[in-house]
């Protein structure tokens, strides 16, 4: 059956998407931390 190969391909793409999402989340988190620091300084 070639269905297995297909699911492997789907899994590979999912991994890529997860990797990208993680990078984006890390960036957003960094930006958020910077904003929080600025807020703390402003007080």
PDB file of C-alpha atoms in Angstrom:
ATOM      1  CA  UNK A   1       0.000   0.000   0.000  1.00  0.00           C
ATOM      2  CA  UNK A   2       1.266   3.482  -0.864  1.00  0.00           C
ATOM      3  CA  UNK A   3      -1.000   5.137   1.695  1.00  0.00           C
ATOM      4  CA  UNK A   4       1.845   4.882   4.215  1.00  0.00           C
ATOM      5  CA  UNK A   5       4.186   6.906   2.003  1.00  0.00           C
ATOM      6  CA  UNK A   6       1.497   9.538   1.669  1.00  0.00           C
ATOM      7  CA  UNK A   7       1.038   9.837   5.425  1.00  0.00           C
ATOM      8  CA  UNK A   8       4.813  10.118   5.802  1.00  0.00           C
ATOM      9  CA  UNK A   9       4.780  13.062   3.424  1.00  0.00           C
ATOM     10  CA  UNK A  10       1.918  14.653   5.350  1.00  0.00           C
ATOM     11  CA  UNK A  11       3.868  14.160   8.575  1.00  0.00           C
ATOM     12  CA  UNK A  12       6.951  15.785   7.064  1.00  0.00           C
ATOM     13  CA  UNK A  13       4.936  18.834   6.056  1.00  0.00           C
ATOM     14  CA  UNK A  14       3.294  18.989   9.463  1.00  0.00           C
ATOM     15  CA  UNK A  15       6.740  18.972  11.051  1.00  0.00           C
ATOM     16  CA  UNK A  16       7.829  21.848   8.825  1.00  0.00           C
ATOM     17  CA  UNK A  17       4.712  23.833   9.716  1.00  0.00           C
ATOM     18  CA  UNK A  18       5.205  23.152  13.423  1.00  0.00           C
ATOM     19  CA  UNK A  19       8.812  24.274  13.134  1.00  0.00           C
ATOM     20  CA  UNK A  20       7.738  27.537  11.490  1.00  0.00           C
ATOM     21  CA  UNK A  21       4.982  28.072  14.040  1.00  0.00           C
ATOM     22  CA  UNK A  22       7.456  27.525  16.869  1.00  0.00           C
ATOM     23  CA  UNK A  23       9.866  30.082  15.401  1.00  0.00           C
ATOM     24  CA  UNK A  24       7.046  32.590  15.061  1.00  0.00           C
ATOM     25  CA  UNK A  25       5.898  31.926  18.629  1.00  0.00           C
ATOM     26  CA  UNK A  26       9.443  32.433  19.900  1.00  0.00           C
ATOM     27  CA  UNK A  27       9.679  35.746  18.065  1.00  0.00           C
ATOM     28  CA  UNK A  28       6.336  36.918  19.422  1.00  0.00           C
ATOM     29  CA  UNK A  29       7.369  35.886  22.915  1.00  0.00           C
ATOM     30  CA  UNK A  30      10.632  37.821  22.643  1.00  0.00           C
ATOM     31  CA  UNK A  31       8.765  40.902  21.457  1.00  0.00           C
ATOM     32  CA  UNK A  32       6.272  40.536  24.300  1.00  0.00           C
ATOM     33  CA  UNK A  33       9.089  40.261  26.838  1.00  0.00           C
ATOM     34  CA  UNK A  34      10.662  43.434  25.475  1.00  0.00           C
ATOM     35  CA  UNK A  35       7.344  45.264  25.767  1.00  0.00           C
ATOM     36  CA  UNK A  36       6.888  44.036  29.337  1.00  0.00           C
ATOM     37  CA  UNK A  37      10.391  45.273  30.216  1.00  0.00           C
ATOM     38  CA  UNK A  38       9.645  48.686  28.719  1.00  0.00           C
ATOM     39  CA  UNK A  39       6.413  48.847  30.730  1.00  0.00           C
ATOM     40  CA  UNK A  40       8.301  48.007  33.907  1.00  0.00           C
ATOM     41  CA  UNK A  41      10.833  50.744  33.152  1.00  0.00           C
ATOM     42  CA  UNK A  42       8.101  53.294  32.472  1.00  0.00           C
ATOM     43  CA  UNK A  43       6.458  52.773  35.857  1.00  0.00           C
TER      44      UNK A  43
END
